[in-house]
Amino acid sequence: MSEKNLEKTTAAAAEQEKDHILDIKDLVVHFETDEGCVKAINGLNLSVRREKTLGLVGETGAGKTTTALSILNLVPSPPGVIKGGSIVLDGKDVLQMKEKELEHMRGNEVAMIFQDPMTALNPVMTVGEQIAESVMLHENLSQKDAFERAKEMLKMVGIAESRAYDYPHQFSGGMRQRVVIAIALACRPHFLIADEPTTALDVTIQAQVLDLMKELINNNHMSMLLITHDLGVVAEVCDDVAVMYAGRIVEVGTTDEVFNATRHPYTEGLFDSLPNLKEQGEELVPIKGMMPDPMHLPEGCAFAPRCPYATEACNQSVPELRPAGGTHYVACHAYDDPNFRLRRNANG
Amino acid sequence: MAEKKIILEVQNLTKYFDTPKGKLHAVDGVNFSIEEGKTLGIVGESGCGKSTTGRTLLKLLEPTAGKIIFDGQDITNYRRSQMRKMRTEMQMIFQDPFSSLDPRQSIMQLISEPIKEHKLLNSKAEIEKRTLELMDIVGLARRFVNTYPHELDGGRRQRIGIARALAVNPKLIVCDEPVSALDVSIQAQILNLLKQLQRDMGLTYIFITHDLSVVKYFSDDIAVMYLGQMVEKAPSAEIFSNPTHPYTQALLSAIPIPVVGKEKPPRKLLRGEITSPVNLPDQCRFMKRCDACQECCQNSANPQLREIAPNHFVACHIAK
């Protein structure tokens, strides 16, 4: 984008930002290890609209979890170094906050749910105590009141109050994830980060937990960043979706825009790789090759070596996000040619 | 019609584990047979006994009861030494290619190990040639021949697992969640590879997975398991177009579909979770979670598979 254009859009951007609970700009996070510098996040731009759910999709190593940890300023350091950028959460830059402010923010304003519920829970405390602990840490409540709140929270996630006195190992995987959700929501945060919350669960249990999360988010007017590799889960739960590749967003828009008017070749590749869209017997179309090593990223577009549409231009420079109609943005040089269409969109 | 050869037949396969609380019914009277060159998908949730079924029919676990007939031979009571010979015929591919590969062996050692173990080839040159050939077959670049598993990504590690299984020229391969640990784009690569190998070598697969979308793409027949029993078994297309057991219906409708803004079938949410497989009563095992459950279910014995349409079997009192 040229400088002039940038100025013009600044005013509009400020207006837009009010609707956003989270705005990540030009975030760069590297892990400086003995073997070399792992470029996990390389100029990430991402926004979450208020009271909406954004799905962050990508493969292992795309930088999804590092993004989540950055929002809480929890990137392990060393070796992690936040090289630049800003993360504005509810009007305040997380990266400028002091430790005290951060502590207040975590849990009160933002809560996080992790993939594996067993490792997230303390095995030697009853679940009631664990929920109450999180309440007492953030709110000025007596132990008794906090425990009452814990029971309330359990009821909210569909667990009988009497089970507040049970330990994590007495619960099944799906129930444990409900407990984790109860802990996350106990301090009534406005923003929830869920990192693969249902990946470790069976499909029928996943459906239950997703339904519960959707309901709680709606009823409590929360916003959510849902990290997942499963496009089915995105379609089920999210309003918006951002596709991440090698530490950058390559496509972002509403789920309708990204699913029904796919723009980026990588997103197209993800859809083509999914077996459940195919009739039986048809060959799957995998994306050739593998994600580049984040220690040795290619010069230009990181996806170019795997991209069926790549041209010489793709190896020259990293493509910036460009508008693709509505709230839809794509980072791909192919659209320098105004007539470019993905195969997926070619026939109708 | 070409002559159909049944390569594997399993009758009343049963595996119980003794636990302090009682008998754990991991696999409880499973029956099926597979034609040569076909794929049977076994689907179910954690704890339904699908992996135990796979392991028991390869006799990696001793069956408690039942019969396993492989290629015309009853192998149920084969001793270890007899089974050793059978291992060249039946192989297994595991879910996690990292924990199933010895980290201290190079790719060359890993792939040549089964060849040496079964003394299929003797000279070093022949073994090396065969190893490189196997690497070509599974799409591993020859330059990796001296690398170790930790240097490779999940997709390539799974290719090693496949090469090891193929090394002994088996007829049957039990694939236990072979792509569950992989990213979707890599998943598709491995699934295509397995399918191509089946076409080229006439392999028979038992494909164990929790992911219905994967088996749909892959299987000729699908068996759905719940608490150690098969509750529905039918040709793949039939089970997806006409799921009959209430559990199969719920399982199918629980898959999140990656489609936005278009008509989707209504969700059928299951209540509760799978019950404990210890000391099961002689009753329908799905009853407590079933929304179609009627009085007759509570008063009857555990339903057995019955044929409701050609080749379509269901174990349910009320299914028609």
XYZ file of C-alpha atoms in Angstrom:
668
model
C 0.000 0.000 0.000
C 1.360 3.483 -0.878
C 1.813 6.125 1.792
C -0.959 8.321 0.450
C -3.488 5.538 0.518
C -2.402 4.672 3.993
C -3.248 8.170 5.281
C -6.610 8.113 3.616
C -7.543 4.882 5.241
C -6.300 5.814 8.718
C -9.473 7.693 9.687
C -11.710 4.925 8.467
C -9.526 2.409 10.257
C -9.860 4.258 13.563
C -13.629 4.143 13.207
C -13.514 0.461 12.430
C -11.284 -0.298 15.372
C -14.059 0.594 17.803
C -15.922 -2.445 16.566
C -12.935 -4.621 17.207
C -12.137 -6.166 20.570
C -8.723 -7.226 19.305
C -6.409 -5.651 16.750
C -3.056 -7.239 16.011
C -0.807 -5.163 13.745
C 2.448 -6.220 12.071
C 3.270 -8.675 14.833
C 6.656 -10.353 14.515
C 7.647 -13.124 16.933
C 10.869 -15.057 16.599
C 12.352 -17.847 18.680
C 16.093 -17.402 18.891
C 17.485 -20.862 19.493
C 20.993 -22.255 19.358
C 20.256 -23.843 16.003
C 19.016 -20.615 14.501
C 16.161 -18.156 14.431
C 12.711 -19.711 14.136
C 10.491 -17.140 12.426
C 7.171 -18.131 13.943
C 5.171 -14.991 13.208
C 6.170 -12.668 10.412
C 4.044 -9.544 10.190
C 0.678 -10.758 11.372
C -2.430 -8.576 10.999
C -5.593 -9.827 12.598
C -8.769 -8.368 14.093
C -11.612 -9.877 16.048
C -14.979 -8.116 15.909
C -16.911 -7.525 19.124
C -19.294 -10.322 20.079
C -18.151 -12.348 17.103
C -16.106 -15.511 16.805
C -13.069 -15.588 14.575
C -11.679 -18.934 13.510
C -7.914 -19.051 13.049
C -7.085 -21.939 10.732
C -3.780 -23.410 9.704
C -1.577 -26.457 9.863
C 0.876 -27.526 12.538
C 3.630 -24.936 12.743
C 1.657 -22.121 11.103
C 2.002 -20.026 14.274
C -1.558 -20.290 15.577
C -0.679 -21.069 19.164
C 2.155 -18.517 19.230
C -0.425 -15.932 18.145
C -2.652 -16.924 21.057
C 0.207 -16.776 23.568
C 1.269 -13.365 22.230
C -2.192 -11.953 22.950
C -1.714 -12.873 26.616
C 1.941 -11.787 26.429
C 2.874 -15.307 27.472
C 5.378 -16.159 24.749
C 8.115 -18.049 26.624
C 11.160 -15.811 26.744
C 13.896 -16.807 26.139
C 13.908 -18.090 23.409
C 10.795 -16.184 22.270
C 11.234 -12.538 21.298
C 8.421 -10.255 20.241
C 10.297 -8.261 17.621
C 7.665 -5.714 16.788
C 4.051 -4.858 16.189
C 1.161 -4.099 18.482
C -1.642 -6.097 20.041
C -4.474 -3.797 21.043
C -7.011 -5.506 23.232
C -10.076 -3.498 24.187
C -8.176 -0.229 23.530
C -4.940 -1.108 25.347
C -1.685 -2.405 23.897
C -0.885 -5.692 25.593
C 2.788 -5.468 24.654
C 3.175 -2.168 26.576
C 1.463 -3.404 29.747
C 3.272 -3.873 33.049
C 3.226 -7.264 34.744
C 0.499 -6.098 37.207
C -1.781 -4.984 34.407
C -1.139 -8.188 32.532
C -2.076 -10.254 35.554
C -5.302 -8.340 35.857
C -6.057 -8.767 32.178
C -5.447 -12.518 32.095
C -8.515 -14.234 33.412
C -10.541 -11.076 34.041
C -10.695 -9.786 30.508
C -9.230 -12.612 28.495
C -9.359 -16.307 29.252
C -7.811 -19.178 27.417
C -8.872 -22.796 26.884
C -6.257 -25.314 25.862
C -6.454 -28.442 23.773
C -5.818 -31.107 26.351
C -8.107 -30.742 29.367
C -6.207 -33.204 31.540
C -2.950 -31.275 31.510
C -4.820 -28.013 32.099
C -6.354 -29.259 35.357
C -4.656 -29.841 38.680
C -5.020 -33.544 39.513
C -4.862 -33.088 43.299
C -7.581 -30.436 43.670
C -11.316 -30.965 43.333
C -12.793 -29.248 40.311
C -14.871 -27.032 42.581
C -11.730 -25.784 44.330
C -10.063 -25.131 40.997
C -12.897 -23.002 39.715
C -13.133 -21.195 43.065
C -9.385 -20.585 43.054
C -9.579 -18.763 39.767
C -12.515 -16.680 41.045
C -10.709 -15.732 44.264
C -7.589 -14.769 42.379
C -9.456 -12.188 40.355
C -12.417 -11.127 42.441
C -12.780 -10.114 46.028
C -14.918 -13.008 47.175
C -14.775 -15.166 50.296
C -13.885 -18.812 49.914
C -17.484 -19.787 50.561
C -18.899 -17.406 47.967
C -16.258 -18.425 45.468
C -17.229 -22.070 45.910
C -20.874 -21.143 45.390
C -19.862 -19.437 42.146
C -17.952 -22.584 41.182
C -21.110 -24.653 41.581
C -23.043 -22.146 39.509
C -20.433 -22.367 36.771
C -20.577 -26.168 36.776
C -24.325 -26.020 36.370
C -23.889 -23.607 33.490
C -21.634 -26.042 31.613
C -24.020 -28.909 32.231
C -22.390 -30.686 35.177
C -24.322 -31.498 38.353
C -23.362 -29.196 41.263
C -22.697 -32.204 43.475
C -19.687 -33.068 41.330
C -17.816 -29.964 42.522
C -16.249 -32.253 45.136
C -14.824 -34.670 42.551
C -11.286 -34.755 41.172
C -10.393 -34.409 37.459
C -9.609 -38.110 37.017
C -13.181 -38.935 37.960
C -14.415 -37.102 34.880
C -14.381 -38.211 31.246
C -12.600 -36.197 28.541
C -15.684 -34.274 27.498
C -16.591 -33.455 31.104
C -13.054 -32.280 31.828
C -13.200 -29.897 28.902
C -16.476 -28.581 30.338
C -14.688 -27.980 33.637
C -11.916 -26.102 31.821
C -14.558 -23.964 30.124
C -16.160 -23.315 33.517
C -12.808 -22.119 34.922
C -12.206 -19.912 31.891
C -15.606 -18.277 32.143
C -15.740 -18.034 35.950
C -14.438 -14.441 35.975
C -16.731 -13.404 33.155
C -14.111 -12.380 30.594
C -15.239 -10.576 27.432
C -12.746 -12.338 25.275
C -12.037 -16.041 25.070
C -9.134 -17.688 23.287
C -9.820 -21.355 22.610
C -6.856 -23.331 21.272
C -8.143 -26.504 19.601
C -10.702 -26.962 22.394
C -12.354 -30.055 20.925
C -9.505 -31.717 19.042
C -8.899 -34.312 21.768
C -12.592 -35.233 21.996
C -14.740 -37.765 20.156
C -17.031 -36.354 17.467
C -20.256 -36.819 19.392
C -18.703 -35.155 22.452
C -17.164 -32.463 20.240
C -20.641 -31.627 18.966
C -21.891 -31.272 22.561
C -18.984 -29.057 23.635
C -19.172 -26.843 20.545
C -22.894 -26.327 21.087
C -22.225 -25.405 24.709
C -19.487 -22.942 23.766
C -21.644 -21.289 21.115
C -24.471 -20.871 23.596
C -22.246 -19.443 26.350
C -20.540 -16.996 23.980
C -23.903 -15.723 22.743
C -25.559 -15.496 26.152
C -22.636 -13.658 27.731
C -21.943 -11.329 24.776
C -18.385 -12.523 24.488
C -15.958 -12.498 21.596
C -13.842 -15.506 20.781
C -10.705 -16.426 18.912
C -11.079 -20.102 18.049
C -7.900 -21.808 16.918
C -8.476 -24.975 14.956
C -7.255 -27.019 12.032
C -10.766 -28.249 11.283
C -12.682 -26.275 8.660
C -15.830 -28.152 9.681
C -15.600 -26.696 13.192
C -15.094 -23.224 11.698
C -18.209 -23.587 9.555
C -20.131 -24.721 12.607
C -19.065 -22.057 15.106
C -17.378 -19.007 13.562
C -18.579 -15.755 12.048
C -15.229 -14.854 10.536
C -12.229 -16.900 9.547
C -8.532 -16.159 9.051
C -6.263 -18.636 7.296
C -2.699 -18.654 8.530
C 0.407 -19.900 6.750
C 4.017 -19.651 7.893
C 3.298 -16.924 10.419
C 1.129 -14.666 8.271
C -2.539 -14.345 7.433
C -3.058 -15.313 3.801
C -6.824 -14.910 3.656
C -9.424 -13.432 5.963
C -13.123 -12.667 5.739
C -16.521 -13.817 6.913
C -16.973 -17.578 6.788
C -19.380 -17.049 3.893
C -16.753 -15.113 1.931
C -13.903 -17.510 2.592
C -15.893 -20.745 2.138
C -18.014 -19.710 -0.821
C -15.697 -17.295 -2.634
C -12.294 -18.722 -1.698
C -9.437 -16.521 -2.906
C -6.119 -17.934 -1.705
C -4.561 -21.000 -3.375
C -3.638 -22.386 0.062
C -7.229 -22.157 1.291
C -8.324 -23.889 -1.890
C -5.726 -26.588 -1.212
C -7.092 -27.118 2.297
C -10.617 -27.589 0.966
C -9.423 -29.995 -1.725
C -7.563 -32.099 0.854
C -10.703 -32.749 2.895
C -12.062 -36.235 2.375
C -15.616 -35.526 3.448
C -16.350 -33.161 0.588
C -15.532 -35.842 -1.911
C -17.601 -38.640 -3.220
C -16.131 -42.041 -2.558
C -13.508 -43.202 -4.994
C -12.493 -39.783 -6.223
C -8.828 -39.014 -5.748
C -8.058 -36.435 -3.071
C -6.041 -33.456 -4.230
C -3.381 -32.960 -1.571
C -1.235 -29.845 -1.396
C 2.118 -30.964 -2.725
C 5.174 -30.759 -0.493
C 5.245 -29.448 3.049
C 5.177 -26.256 5.057
C 8.572 -24.529 4.806
C 10.967 -24.765 7.720
C 10.383 -21.589 9.754
C 14.158 -21.271 10.123
C 14.581 -20.994 6.377
C 11.570 -19.242 4.932
C 11.634 -18.557 1.197
C 12.327 -14.994 -0.002
C 8.940 -14.247 -1.490
C 5.547 -15.761 -0.751
C 6.028 -18.618 1.733
C 3.424 -20.707 -0.069
C 4.977 -20.255 -3.550
C 6.971 -23.541 -3.514
C 3.739 -25.515 -3.006
C 1.434 -23.318 -5.054
C 0.075 -24.584 -8.374
C -0.449 -21.001 -9.573
C 2.962 -19.598 -8.582
C 4.854 -17.417 -11.047
C 8.291 -15.788 -10.965
C 6.815 -12.723 -9.220
C 5.863 -14.886 -6.225
C 9.524 -15.530 -5.413
C 10.402 -11.815 -5.449
C 8.382 -10.300 -2.624
C 6.016 -11.226 0.173
C 2.416 -10.419 -0.852
C 0.450 -8.022 1.372
C -3.215 -8.479 2.226
C -5.360 -6.792 -0.407
C -9.140 -6.224 -0.469
C -11.164 -8.864 -2.274
C -14.636 -7.404 -1.815
C -16.539 -6.710 1.411
C -14.544 -7.693 4.472
C -12.616 -10.234 2.442
C -8.828 -9.874 2.132
C -6.258 -12.057 0.428
C -2.462 -12.011 0.281
C -1.573 -13.353 -3.152
C 0.353 -11.907 -6.091
C -1.791 -13.773 -8.600
C -4.442 -11.084 -8.207
C -2.137 -8.564 -9.899
C -3.870 -10.046 -12.903
C -7.474 -8.818 -12.586
C -8.761 -11.839 -14.498
C -7.188 -14.382 -12.165
C -9.586 -16.966 -10.747
C -8.952 -20.058 -8.635
C -10.037 -23.333 -10.202
C -12.563 -23.739 -7.387
C -14.334 -20.555 -8.554
C -13.804 -21.023 -12.278
C -17.103 -22.720 -13.047
C -19.738 -20.588 -11.408
C -18.829 -61.849 -11.934
C -15.294 -62.571 -10.883
C -14.729 -65.128 -8.193
C -14.639 -63.589 -4.765
C -12.063 -64.841 -2.346
C -12.563 -64.285 1.340
C -9.169 -63.456 2.781
C -10.165 -63.009 6.396
C -13.090 -64.294 8.364
C -13.697 -63.503 11.987
C -16.307 -65.402 13.966
C -17.547 -64.374 17.366
C -14.250 -62.640 18.141
C -14.146 -61.819 21.841
C -11.551 -60.177 24.009
C -12.151 -59.559 27.696
C -9.667 -57.976 30.044
C -9.729 -58.775 33.735
C -9.834 -55.666 35.870
C -10.206 -55.331 39.639
C -13.799 -54.251 39.068
C -14.706 -57.159 36.829
C -14.592 -58.232 33.201
C -13.922 -55.443 30.716
C -15.753 -56.278 27.500
C -13.332 -54.759 24.983
C -14.510 -56.851 22.042
C -17.685 -58.826 22.437
C -18.641 -61.319 19.746
C -17.628 -59.574 16.545
C -18.282 -61.269 13.190
C -17.128 -60.152 9.768
C -15.345 -61.255 6.632
C -13.386 -59.398 3.983
C -12.853 -60.170 0.334
C -9.356 -59.947 -1.053
C -8.448 -56.481 -2.299
C -11.237 -54.731 -0.395
C -11.269 -52.378 2.535
C -13.323 -52.736 5.673
C -13.604 -49.561 7.713
C -14.117 -49.992 11.456
C -15.466 -46.826 13.008
C -16.262 -45.806 16.529
C -15.349 -43.544 19.401
C -12.583 -43.939 21.972
C -13.079 -47.105 23.955
C -15.421 -48.851 21.534
C -12.937 -51.686 20.989
C -11.921 -50.917 17.416
C -8.167 -51.028 18.059
C -8.475 -54.109 20.261
C -10.348 -55.791 17.400
C -7.465 -54.979 15.048
C -4.844 -56.209 17.460
C -6.720 -59.355 18.409
C -7.296 -60.477 14.849
C -3.562 -60.152 14.197
C -3.079 -62.147 17.408
C -1.031 -59.377 18.954
C -3.525 -60.007 21.735
C -4.836 -63.489 22.503
C -8.569 -63.696 21.816
C -10.736 -64.791 24.751
C -13.050 -66.650 22.390
C -13.919 -66.863 18.736
C -12.267 -67.914 15.520
C -9.919 -66.139 13.111
C -9.615 -67.687 9.667
C -6.991 -66.112 7.459
C -6.572 -67.253 3.869
C -8.295 -70.543 4.633
C -6.268 -71.335 7.769
C -7.693 -71.196 11.251
C -5.012 -69.188 13.053
C -6.889 -68.816 16.327
C -4.744 -71.292 18.206
C -1.466 -70.749 16.343
C 1.531 -70.577 18.616
C 4.035 -67.728 18.474
C 6.373 -69.609 16.161
C 3.533 -70.392 13.782
C 2.341 -66.796 13.925
C 5.817 -65.571 13.022
C 5.400 -67.047 9.565
C 1.965 -65.513 9.286
C 3.370 -62.060 10.058
C 4.663 -61.755 6.523
C 1.064 -62.044 5.370
C -0.586 -59.671 7.836
C 0.882 -56.359 8.875
C -0.127 -53.287 10.800
C 0.313 -49.529 10.395
C 0.067 -47.532 13.599
C -1.375 -44.157 14.415
C 1.626 -42.376 15.799
C 4.564 -42.872 13.487
C 6.890 -41.373 16.057
C 6.329 -43.752 18.919
C 6.209 -46.774 16.632
C 9.667 -46.152 15.158
C 12.928 -46.792 17.008
C 14.531 -43.339 17.266
C 18.033 -44.823 17.164
C 17.658 -46.519 13.822
C 18.203 -44.835 10.488
C 15.589 -45.033 7.752
C 17.665 -47.714 6.033
C 17.766 -49.807 9.219
C 14.082 -49.264 9.954
C 12.829 -50.312 6.535
C 15.265 -53.202 6.107
C 14.582 -54.613 9.581
C 11.475 -56.633 8.623
C 13.289 -57.992 5.541
C 16.185 -59.230 7.690
C 13.939 -60.389 10.507
C 11.967 -62.665 8.198
C 15.043 -63.598 6.150
C 13.327 -62.620 2.933
C 16.605 -61.589 1.339
C 20.120 -62.503 2.354
C 22.814 -60.491 0.639
C 23.455 -56.980 1.852
C 23.260 -55.589 -1.663
C 19.845 -57.136 -2.260
C 18.494 -55.834 1.018
C 19.721 -52.334 0.232
C 18.242 -52.452 -3.228
C 14.890 -53.583 -1.856
C 14.937 -50.873 0.828
C 15.515 -48.159 -1.749
C 12.791 -49.678 -3.899
C 10.388 -49.538 -0.952
C 11.313 -45.906 -0.371
C 10.415 -45.173 -3.997
C 7.114 -47.000 -3.630
C 6.012 -44.967 -0.616
C 7.363 -41.710 -2.029
C 10.323 -41.140 0.286
C 13.211 -39.406 -1.455
C 16.323 -41.595 -1.467
C 18.376 -38.822 0.100
C 16.651 -39.566 3.434
C 18.075 -43.073 3.577
C 20.589 -42.216 6.298
C 18.418 -39.838 8.346
C 16.671 -40.657 11.615
C 12.945 -40.429 12.410
C 13.262 -37.259 14.486
C 14.648 -35.410 11.474
C 11.486 -36.051 9.478
C 7.973 -34.637 9.714
C 4.876 -36.702 10.562
C 3.903 -37.400 6.960
C 7.321 -38.797 6.065
C 7.445 -40.825 9.281
C 4.133 -42.383 8.394
C 5.581 -43.260 4.980
C 8.342 -45.168 6.814
C 5.673 -47.032 8.770
C 3.977 -47.960 5.506
C 7.267 -49.047 3.893
C 7.991 -51.280 6.896
C 4.587 -52.904 6.583
C 5.053 -53.427 2.836
C 8.570 -54.806 3.217
C 7.311 -58.354 3.794
C 4.790 -58.335 0.918
C 1.703 -58.770 3.087
C -1.777 -59.554 1.842
C -3.611 -57.814 4.655
C -2.747 -54.587 6.446
C -4.534 -53.365 9.544
C -4.307 -49.562 9.478
C -4.992 -48.209 12.960
C -5.778 -44.492 12.631
C -2.971 -44.037 10.107
C -3.695 -40.380 9.366
C -5.200 -39.101 12.605
C -1.977 -37.471 13.755
C -1.369 -35.668 10.457
C -2.409 -32.289 9.060
C -5.162 -32.370 6.446
C -2.935 -31.570 3.488
C -0.545 -34.358 4.500
C -3.470 -36.647 5.386
C -4.638 -36.495 1.784
C -1.151 -37.403 0.533
C -1.029 -40.513 2.738
C -4.608 -41.583 1.945
C -3.922 -41.309 -1.776
C -0.732 -43.322 -1.328
C -2.542 -46.108 0.572
C -5.224 -46.238 -2.078
C -2.728 -46.398 -4.908
C -0.796 -49.197 -3.153
C -4.023 -51.140 -2.816
C -4.675 -50.831 -6.551
C -1.105 -51.767 -7.489
C -0.605 -54.658 -5.083
C -4.109 -55.943 -4.471
C -3.817 -55.312 -0.731
C -6.662 -55.859 1.669
C -7.115 -53.230 4.351
C -8.835 -53.055 7.677
C -9.041 -49.356 8.261
C -9.636 -48.394 11.881
C -10.580 -44.790 12.518
C -12.801 -42.453 14.471
C -13.133 -40.198 11.443
C -16.146 -41.139 9.361
C -15.198 -38.810 6.545
C -11.924 -40.673 6.040
C -13.569 -44.112 5.846
C -16.215 -42.874 3.462
C -13.504 -41.977 1.018
C -11.669 -45.200 1.628
C -13.849 -48.202 2.431
C -15.953 -50.694 0.553
C -17.740 -51.773 3.709
C -18.086 -49.995 6.998
C -18.701 -51.456 10.444
C -19.709 -49.170 13.304
C -18.707 -50.320 16.772
C -20.130 -49.358 20.120
C -18.948 -50.797 23.436
C -17.260 -53.828 21.933
C -19.964 -54.766 19.479
C -20.773 -54.052 15.898
C -24.037 -52.152 15.834
C -24.232 -51.610 12.092
C -22.456 -52.991 9.071
C -23.121 -52.154 5.448
C -21.529 -51.147 2.151
C -20.024 -47.678 2.484
C -22.490 -45.853 0.220
C -25.420 -47.543 1.970
C -24.339 -46.575 5.462
C -23.956 -42.928 4.492
C -27.195 -42.705 2.515
C -29.261 -44.854 4.826
C -27.815 -44.984 8.351
C -30.203 -47.049 10.405
C -28.831 -47.570 13.894
C -29.577 -44.543 16.113
C -25.889 -44.436 17.072
C -24.700 -44.385 13.457
C -27.166 -41.602 12.760
C -25.856 -39.550 15.671
C -22.248 -40.244 14.733
C -22.853 -39.081 11.167
C -24.721 -35.976 12.150
C -22.010 -34.983 14.643
C -19.367 -34.505 11.936
C -18.934 -30.774 11.456
C -19.447 -30.103 7.746
C -17.150 -27.493 6.189
C -19.946 -25.765 4.310
C -21.343 -22.315 5.050
C -24.681 -20.791 4.110
C -26.066 -23.884 2.433
C -28.674 -26.315 3.625
C -27.257 -28.764 6.154
C -28.984 -31.761 7.692
C -30.227 -31.031 11.223
C -27.930 -31.985 14.085
C -28.812 -34.934 16.240
C -27.006 -34.447 19.534
C -26.253 -37.454 21.686
C -26.968 -37.267 25.370
C -24.300 -38.263 27.858
C -21.188 -40.251 27.203
C -20.131 -43.798 26.533
C -20.816 -46.060 29.542
C -18.193 -48.205 31.230
C -17.431 -51.472 29.405
C -17.005 -53.342 32.708
C -19.621 -55.948 33.724
C -22.141 -55.085 31.038
C -25.715 -56.326 31.503
C -27.439 -58.315 28.766
C -29.268 -55.321 27.358
C -28.897 -52.906 24.476
C -25.646 -51.093 25.237
C -26.678 -47.895 23.579
C -30.010 -47.696 25.386
C -29.074 -45.000 27.892
C -28.034 -42.529 25.201
C -30.643 -43.487 22.642
C -33.512 -41.121 21.897
C -35.413 -43.804 20.014
C -35.345 -46.158 22.999
C -38.663 -47.797 23.706
C -40.061 -50.051 26.374
C -39.285 -53.165 24.350
C -35.582 -52.234 24.441
C -35.533 -52.249 28.221
C -37.231 -55.601 28.465
C -35.227 -57.393 25.788
C -31.796 -58.913 25.600
C -28.857 -57.261 23.845
C -29.829 -57.008 20.156
C -27.759 -58.961 17.625
C -26.973 -57.994 14.034
C -29.786 -58.809 11.629
C -30.023 -58.182 7.917
C -32.539 -55.459 7.102
C -31.526 -55.011 3.473
C -29.066 -56.936 1.298
C -25.701 -56.764 3.092
C -26.993 -54.169 5.519
C -26.875 -55.406 9.106
C -28.153 -53.604 12.180
C -28.218 -54.541 15.859
C -31.245 -52.670 17.115
C -34.680 -53.765 18.291
C -36.555 -50.948 16.646
C -34.622 -50.276 13.434
C -36.481 -51.302 10.320
